[in-house]
Amino acid sequence: MNITIFMLNILMVSLIANIVIALYGLIFKPNMIKKIISLTIFSDTASIIAVVIGYRFGKLPLPPVYMEPSNPDYIYELLSRSVDPLPQALVITAIVINLSFIVFLSVITLKLYDVFGSINLHLALRREVIERIEAEYETFEE
Amino acid sequence: MLLKLKVIGVLVVTVIAVVVSAILTVNNITLIPVRSDLNTLSKWILSFSYNPLHPLFTALTPAIVNAIVWDYRSIDTFFETSVLFAAVIGAIVIYYEYLYEKPPRGKGLSPIVKSVVKISMFIAVGLGLAIALKGHMTPAGGFQGGTVAAAIIYIMSMTYSLHWLYIRNIRQVSMLTFRTCGLISLVIVAILPILVGLLTGCNAYILQNQPKINAPIGYSYDVGDYRVSLTILMFNIFEFLIVLAAFTLLLMILSIASMEKRFPE
C-alpha cells in the first residue's frame, strides 16, 4: 500500500466529509449564525481543495516565487519544480469574495435580530406570518 | 448524553474515512490527481512572470501569484475589489444611522494587556505594511497586509475601547473617506497608461503593467541589480489602504450598532 496515496485519499475524503457537514449545516440549521459558520467552512474547504489540486509531486517542490531574480537560469528550476500558481491566484480572489459575502450576511443577521427579535429563521418567519394575519384581521374588523 | 453521542459520531466518521481511504488505496484509486508536470498555461505564466529578456509578455514581478492577480488576471481582481466595495456599501446602507454615531466610553482591558499591545501594535502594523509593500517580490500582497493591519486595529479596539480610537480620529467617516480615496487612486493607476497615452499620442491599455510592442507605456524601478514592476507595487499599496479602511469601518459600525441594542442610553 502506497503511504503517500493513502494519506492523499484520507485528506480528500476528510475534505469531502467537511463539505457534506457544511452543506448539512447550511440547509438544515435554522439559526443564521450556524448558517454563516457552515458557509465559511464550505467556502474554505473548496479553497483548500483547489490549492491541493495544484500541488506538484516528484522532486522537492518550490513555491511560485523567483527567489533569485538576477539569475536567468532560475526559470528552468521553477519550471521543473514549482507548484501550480494558477489555483492559488484564483483562490485569493475566491477568499475575498467569500469574505465580502459573509460580511454582508452578518450585517443582515444583525438587522434580522433588530426587526424580529430572533436569528432563528423559523421563528422569524412565524412572527412575520402572525403579524400579517393580525394586520389583515384588524383591516377586516374595520 | 448529547456530548457522548457527538464524540461517538465523530469517531465513527473518522473510522469510515480511514476505511474508505484504505479501500481506495488498495484498488490504486486516487481522488487527487497526482501529477509531476504542469499544464501549458501554468508553464507559460512561470516562464514570463519575471523575464526581462521577453519584454512583450513579462510582468516583471518575481512573485508569480501577484503577477497573475494584478497583471494576467487583473480584471478578476478589479471585480473582486468591486464586490468588497459593494458589501461594505450595503452594510453602511443598512446601518446608516450609526455612520456618525460616537461610541460609548469604555474602560478597556487591564494595564498589563494595554502595555503589551502598546509595544506590539507598531510591530504588527509595520508587518502588515511590509507584507503589502513587498507583495510584488515575495508571497502575499495588499489584501493580506491590509488584513493583518486591520486585525491589530480590532485588538486595539478591544484593549483600549472604540471610544479611544474615535477620539484619535479613527472614525467611521474618516475610514469611509480613506477607503474612497484608496479606490479612486486604484482606478487612477489603472487608467494612468491611457491618460499618458492620450497626452503623448501613444497606444495604451487599461490596467497595463509593462510596455508592450504596440503600447510603449509601463512603469518599473530598480531593486539592486534587477528591475521590478512599479504598477503592481502601487496596486498593492492602495489595496492595503482599502482593505484596512473597509474592515475598520465595518468594525466600528457593527460594534456601535450591537452596543446600542444591549446598552440603550
Coordinates of C-alpha atoms in Angstrom, one line a residue:
Chain A
M1 CA 0.0 0.0 0.0
N2 CA 1.4 3.3 -1.1
I3 CA 1.5 5.5 2.0
T4 CA 1.5 8.8 0.0
I5 CA -1.6 7.8 -1.9
F6 CA -3.3 6.6 1.3
M7 CA -2.6 9.9 3.1
L8 CA -3.8 11.9 0.0
N9 CA -7.0 9.8 0.0
I10 CA -7.6 10.4 3.7
L11 CA -7.1 14.2 3.0
M12 CA -9.6 14.2 0.2
V13 CA -12.2 12.1 2.0
S14 CA -11.9 14.4 5.0
L15 CA -12.4 17.5 2.8
I16 CA -15.4 15.9 1.1
A17 CA -16.8 15.0 4.6
N18 CA -16.2 18.6 5.6
I19 CA -18.2 19.8 2.6
V20 CA -21.1 17.4 3.4
I21 CA -21.2 18.5 7.0
A22 CA -21.1 22.2 5.9
L23 CA -23.9 21.7 3.4
Y24 CA -26.0 19.9 6.2
G25 CA -25.5 22.9 8.5
L26 CA -26.3 25.4 5.7
I27 CA -29.6 23.7 4.7
F28 CA -31.0 22.2 7.9
K29 CA -30.0 24.6 10.7
P30 CA -32.4 27.5 11.0
N31 CA -30.0 29.6 13.1
M32 CA -28.4 32.3 10.9
I33 CA -25.1 32.3 12.8
K34 CA -24.8 28.5 12.2
K35 CA -25.6 29.0 8.6
I36 CA -22.8 31.6 8.3
I37 CA -20.3 29.3 10.0
S38 CA -21.3 26.4 7.7
L39 CA -20.9 28.7 4.6
T40 CA -17.5 29.8 5.9
I41 CA -16.4 26.1 6.3
F42 CA -17.8 25.2 2.9
S43 CA -16.0 28.0 1.0
D44 CA -12.7 27.5 2.9
T45 CA -12.8 23.7 2.2
A46 CA -13.4 24.4 -1.5
S47 CA -10.4 26.8 -1.5
I48 CA -8.2 24.1 0.2
I49 CA -9.3 21.5 -2.5
A50 CA -8.3 24.0 -5.2
V51 CA -4.9 24.6 -3.7
V52 CA -4.2 20.9 -3.0
I53 CA -5.0 20.0 -6.7
G54 CA -2.2 22.5 -7.7
Y55 CA 0.4 20.6 -5.7
R56 CA 3.2 19.0 -7.7
F57 CA 4.7 15.6 -6.8
G58 CA 8.2 14.4 -7.6
K59 CA 11.3 16.5 -6.6
L60 CA 11.1 18.8 -3.6
P61 CA 8.5 21.4 -4.8
L62 CA 9.3 25.1 -4.9
P63 CA 6.8 28.0 -4.1
P64 CA 5.9 30.0 -7.2
V65 CA 8.3 32.9 -6.4
Y66 CA 11.5 34.0 -8.2
M67 CA 13.9 33.6 -5.3
E68 CA 16.9 34.7 -7.5
P69 CA 15.6 37.4 -9.9
S70 CA 19.2 38.2 -11.0
N71 CA 19.8 34.5 -12.1
P72 CA 18.4 33.9 -15.6
D73 CA 18.7 30.1 -15.2
Y74 CA 16.4 30.1 -12.2
I75 CA 13.5 29.9 -14.6
Y76 CA 14.4 26.3 -15.5
E77 CA 14.5 25.4 -11.8
L78 CA 11.0 26.8 -11.4
L79 CA 9.6 25.1 -14.5
S80 CA 10.8 21.7 -13.2
R81 CA 9.9 22.1 -9.5
S82 CA 7.4 24.9 -8.9
V83 CA 3.8 24.2 -7.8
D84 CA 0.9 25.4 -10.0
P85 CA 0.4 29.1 -9.3
L86 CA -3.0 29.4 -11.0
P87 CA -5.2 27.7 -8.4
Q88 CA -3.5 29.9 -5.7
A89 CA -4.3 33.1 -7.6
L90 CA -7.9 32.1 -8.2
V91 CA -8.3 31.1 -4.5
I92 CA -7.2 34.5 -3.4
T93 CA -10.0 36.1 -5.4
A94 CA -12.5 33.5 -4.1
I95 CA -11.5 34.1 -0.5
V96 CA -12.1 37.9 -0.8
I97 CA -15.4 37.4 -2.5
N98 CA -16.5 34.8 0.2
L99 CA -15.4 37.2 2.9
S100 CA -17.4 40.1 1.4
F101 CA -20.5 37.8 1.2
I102 CA -20.1 36.7 4.8
V103 CA -19.7 40.3 6.0
F104 CA -22.9 41.3 4.2
L105 CA -24.7 38.2 5.7
S106 CA -23.5 39.1 9.2
V107 CA -25.0 42.6 8.8
I108 CA -28.3 41.1 7.5
T109 CA -28.3 38.8 10.6
L110 CA -27.9 41.7 13.0
K111 CA -30.8 43.6 11.2
L112 CA -32.9 40.4 11.3
Y113 CA -32.4 40.4 15.1
D114 CA -33.4 44.1 15.2
V115 CA -36.7 43.5 13.3
F116 CA -37.8 40.1 14.6
G117 CA -36.0 39.7 17.9
S118 CA -34.5 36.4 16.8
I119 CA -31.9 35.0 14.4
N120 CA -33.8 31.7 14.1
L121 CA -35.4 31.9 10.6
H122 CA -38.3 29.6 11.5
L123 CA -39.3 31.9 14.5
A124 CA -38.8 35.0 12.4
L125 CA -41.0 33.6 9.6
R126 CA -43.6 32.6 12.1
R127 CA -43.6 36.1 13.7
E128 CA -43.9 37.7 10.3
V129 CA -46.9 35.4 9.3
I130 CA -48.6 36.1 12.7
E131 CA -48.1 39.9 12.2
R132 CA -49.5 39.7 8.7
I133 CA -52.6 37.8 9.9
E134 CA -53.1 40.2 12.8
A135 CA -52.9 43.2 10.3
E136 CA -55.4 41.5 8.0
Y137 CA -57.7 40.8 11.0
E138 CA -57.6 44.5 12.0
T139 CA -58.4 45.6 8.5
F140 CA -61.3 43.1 8.4
E141 CA -62.7 44.4 11.7
E142 CA -62.6 48.0 10.5
Chain B
M1 CA -25.5 12.3 26.8
L2 CA -25.6 14.6 23.7
L3 CA -21.9 15.2 24.1
K4 CA -21.2 11.5 24.2
L5 CA -23.3 10.9 21.1
K6 CA -21.4 13.7 19.3
V7 CA -18.0 12.2 20.3
I8 CA -19.1 8.8 19.1
G9 CA -20.4 10.3 15.8
V10 CA -17.0 12.0 15.2
L11 CA -15.2 8.7 15.9
V12 CA -17.5 6.8 13.6
V13 CA -16.9 9.4 10.8
T14 CA -13.1 9.2 11.3
V15 CA -13.1 5.4 11.1
I16 CA -15.3 5.4 8.0
A17 CA -12.9 8.0 6.4
V18 CA -9.8 5.8 7.1
V19 CA -11.5 2.6 5.9
V20 CA -12.7 4.3 2.7
S21 CA -9.3 5.7 2.0
A22 CA -7.7 2.3 2.6
I23 CA -10.1 0.6 0.2
L24 CA -9.4 3.3 -2.5
T25 CA -5.6 3.0 -1.9
V26 CA -5.7 -0.8 -2.2
N27 CA -7.5 -0.5 -5.5
N28 CA -5.0 2.1 -6.7
I29 CA -7.6 4.9 -6.9
T30 CA -6.5 8.5 -6.1
L31 CA -9.1 11.2 -5.5
I32 CA -6.5 13.9 -6.1
P33 CA -4.7 13.9 -9.4
V34 CA -1.0 13.0 -8.7
R35 CA 0.9 15.0 -11.3
S36 CA 4.6 15.8 -11.7
D37 CA 4.2 18.2 -14.6
L38 CA 2.2 21.4 -15.1
N39 CA -0.2 22.4 -17.9
T40 CA 0.8 24.7 -20.7
L41 CA -0.8 27.9 -19.3
S42 CA 0.9 27.5 -15.9
K43 CA 4.3 26.9 -17.6
W44 CA 3.8 30.0 -19.7
I45 CA 3.0 32.1 -16.7
L46 CA 6.0 30.7 -14.8
S47 CA 8.3 31.4 -17.8
F48 CA 7.2 35.0 -18.4
S49 CA 6.2 36.4 -15.0
Y50 CA 9.7 37.6 -14.5
N51 CA 11.6 37.5 -17.8
P52 CA 13.4 40.8 -18.8
L53 CA 14.6 39.1 -22.0
H54 CA 10.9 38.9 -23.2
P55 CA 9.5 42.4 -22.6
L56 CA 6.4 41.7 -24.6
F57 CA 4.9 39.1 -22.2
T58 CA 6.7 39.7 -18.9
A59 CA 5.0 41.3 -15.8
L60 CA 8.5 42.0 -14.2
T61 CA 7.0 40.5 -11.0
P62 CA 9.1 37.9 -9.1
A63 CA 6.0 36.9 -7.0
I64 CA 4.2 34.9 -9.6
V65 CA 0.8 34.7 -7.9
N66 CA 0.8 38.5 -7.6
A67 CA 1.7 38.7 -11.3
I68 CA -1.4 36.6 -12.0
V69 CA -3.7 38.6 -9.6
W70 CA -2.6 42.1 -10.8
D71 CA -1.5 41.6 -14.4
Y72 CA -2.6 38.5 -16.2
R73 CA -6.0 38.3 -14.5
S74 CA -6.3 41.9 -13.2
I75 CA -9.9 42.3 -14.4
D76 CA -10.8 39.4 -12.0
T77 CA -9.2 41.4 -9.1
F78 CA -10.9 44.6 -10.2
F79 CA -14.3 43.0 -9.9
E80 CA -13.2 41.3 -6.6
T81 CA -12.5 44.7 -5.2
S82 CA -15.8 45.9 -6.5
V83 CA -17.6 43.1 -4.7
L84 CA -15.8 44.0 -1.4
F85 CA -16.8 47.7 -2.1
A86 CA -20.4 46.7 -2.7
A87 CA -20.6 44.6 0.5
V88 CA -19.3 47.4 2.7
I89 CA -21.6 49.9 1.0
G90 CA -24.5 47.5 1.6
A91 CA -23.5 47.3 5.3
I92 CA -23.4 51.1 5.6
V93 CA -26.8 51.5 3.9
I94 CA -28.4 49.0 6.4
Y95 CA -26.9 50.7 9.4
Y96 CA -26.7 54.3 8.1
E97 CA -27.9 55.8 11.4
Y98 CA -24.6 54.7 13.1
L99 CA -22.3 56.3 10.5
Y100 CA -21.9 59.4 12.5
E101 CA -22.6 57.9 16.0
K102 CA -19.9 58.3 18.7
P103 CA -19.2 55.0 20.5
P104 CA -19.9 55.0 24.3
R105 CA -17.0 55.3 26.7
G106 CA -15.2 52.1 27.7
K107 CA -12.5 51.2 30.2
G108 CA -10.8 48.6 28.1
L109 CA -8.8 45.7 29.5
S110 CA -6.2 45.6 32.3
P111 CA -3.0 47.8 32.3
I112 CA -0.8 44.7 31.6
V113 CA -2.7 43.9 28.4
K114 CA -2.6 47.6 27.4
S115 CA 1.2 47.8 27.9
V116 CA 1.7 44.6 25.8
V117 CA -0.5 45.9 23.0
K118 CA 1.2 49.3 23.1
I119 CA 4.5 47.7 22.3
S120 CA 3.3 45.2 19.8
M121 CA 0.9 47.3 17.8
F122 CA 3.6 49.2 15.9
I123 CA 5.3 46.0 15.0
A124 CA 2.1 44.5 13.8
V125 CA 1.1 47.5 11.7
G126 CA 4.7 47.6 10.3
L127 CA 4.4 43.9 9.5
G128 CA 1.1 44.5 7.6
L129 CA 2.7 47.3 5.7
A130 CA 5.8 45.2 4.9
I131 CA 3.6 42.4 3.6
A132 CA 1.8 44.8 1.3
L133 CA 4.9 46.7 0.1
K134 CA 6.9 43.6 -0.8
G135 CA 3.9 41.8 -2.3
H136 CA 5.3 42.1 -5.8
M137 CA 8.6 40.4 -4.8
T138 CA 7.5 37.9 -2.1
P139 CA 4.3 35.9 -1.4
A140 CA 1.4 37.9 0.0
G141 CA 0.2 41.4 -1.2
G142 CA -2.1 44.3 -0.5
F143 CA -5.1 42.3 0.7
Q144 CA -3.1 40.1 3.1
G145 CA -1.2 43.2 4.5
G146 CA -4.5 45.1 5.0
T147 CA -6.0 42.2 6.8
V148 CA -3.0 42.0 9.2
A149 CA -3.2 45.7 9.9
A150 CA -7.0 45.5 10.4
A151 CA -6.5 42.7 12.9
I152 CA -4.3 44.9 15.1
I153 CA -7.0 47.7 14.9
Y154 CA -9.5 45.1 16.2
I155 CA -7.1 44.2 19.0
M156 CA -6.6 47.8 19.9
S157 CA -10.4 48.4 20.0
M158 CA -10.8 45.5 22.4
T159 CA -7.8 46.5 24.6
Y160 CA -8.4 50.3 24.8
S161 CA -12.0 50.7 23.6
L162 CA -13.7 52.0 20.4
H163 CA -14.1 55.4 22.1
W164 CA -10.3 55.6 22.5
L165 CA -9.9 55.0 18.7
Y166 CA -12.7 57.5 18.0
I167 CA -11.0 60.4 19.9
R168 CA -7.8 59.7 17.9
N169 CA -9.8 60.3 14.6
I170 CA -10.1 56.6 13.7
R171 CA -13.8 57.2 13.0
Q172 CA -16.4 55.8 10.6
V173 CA -16.4 58.8 8.3
S174 CA -12.6 59.1 8.2
M175 CA -12.4 55.4 7.3
L176 CA -15.0 55.8 4.6
T177 CA -13.1 58.8 3.2
F178 CA -9.8 56.8 3.4
R179 CA -11.4 53.9 1.6
T180 CA -12.9 56.0 -1.2
C181 CA -9.5 57.8 -1.7
G182 CA -7.9 54.3 -2.0
L183 CA -10.4 53.2 -4.6
I184 CA -10.1 56.4 -6.6
S185 CA -6.3 56.0 -6.5
L186 CA -6.6 52.4 -7.7
V187 CA -8.7 53.5 -10.6
I188 CA -6.3 56.3 -11.4
V189 CA -3.4 53.8 -11.5
A190 CA -5.5 51.6 -13.8
I191 CA -6.3 54.3 -16.3
L192 CA -3.0 56.2 -16.0
P193 CA -1.4 54.5 -19.0
I194 CA -4.4 55.6 -21.1
L195 CA -4.1 59.2 -19.9
V196 CA -0.3 59.2 -20.6
G197 CA -1.0 57.7 -24.0
L198 CA -3.6 60.4 -24.8
L199 CA -1.0 63.1 -23.9
T200 CA 1.9 61.5 -25.7
G201 CA -0.1 60.2 -28.7
C202 CA 0.7 56.5 -28.0
N203 CA -1.5 53.4 -27.7
A204 CA -2.2 52.1 -24.2
Y205 CA -4.4 49.7 -22.3
I206 CA -6.4 49.9 -19.1
L207 CA -4.6 48.1 -16.2
Q208 CA -1.5 48.0 -18.3
N209 CA 1.6 46.9 -16.4
Q210 CA 4.7 46.8 -18.6
P211 CA 5.3 48.2 -22.1
K212 CA 4.0 46.1 -25.0
I213 CA 5.0 46.1 -28.7
N214 CA 2.2 48.5 -29.7
A215 CA 1.8 50.2 -26.3
P216 CA 5.1 51.6 -25.1
I217 CA 3.9 52.8 -21.7
G218 CA 4.9 51.0 -18.5
Y219 CA 6.4 51.7 -15.1
S220 CA 9.2 49.8 -13.3
Y221 CA 12.0 50.6 -10.9
D222 CA 15.4 49.1 -9.9
V223 CA 15.9 46.9 -6.8
G224 CA 19.7 46.3 -6.6
D225 CA 20.7 44.9 -10.0
Y226 CA 17.2 43.9 -11.3
R227 CA 14.1 45.7 -12.4
V228 CA 10.6 45.1 -11.0
S229 CA 7.1 46.5 -11.8
L230 CA 6.1 49.8 -10.2
T231 CA 2.4 49.4 -11.2
I232 CA 1.9 46.3 -9.1
L233 CA 3.6 47.9 -6.1
M234 CA 1.1 50.8 -6.4
F235 CA -1.9 48.4 -6.7
N236 CA -0.7 46.6 -3.5
I237 CA -0.3 49.8 -1.5
F238 CA -3.8 51.1 -2.5
E239 CA -5.4 47.6 -1.9
F240 CA -3.8 47.7 1.6
L241 CA -5.4 51.0 2.4
I242 CA -8.8 50.0 1.0
V243 CA -8.9 46.7 3.0
L244 CA -7.6 48.3 6.2
A245 CA -10.2 51.1 6.0
A246 CA -13.1 48.8 5.0
F247 CA -12.6 46.4 7.9
T248 CA -12.1 49.2 10.4
L249 CA -15.3 50.9 9.2
L250 CA -17.2 47.6 9.5
L251 CA -15.8 47.0 13.0
M252 CA -17.0 50.4 14.2
I253 CA -20.4 50.4 12.6
L254 CA -21.3 46.8 13.7
S255 CA -19.9 47.3 17.2
I256 CA -21.7 50.5 17.8
A257 CA -25.0 49.0 16.4
S258 CA -24.8 46.0 18.7
M259 CA -23.7 48.1 21.8
E260 CA -26.7 50.4 21.3
K261 CA -29.0 47.3 21.4
R262 CA -27.6 45.8 24.5
F263 CA -26.9 49.0 26.5
P264 CA -29.5 51.6 25.4
E265 CA -29.0 55.0 26.9

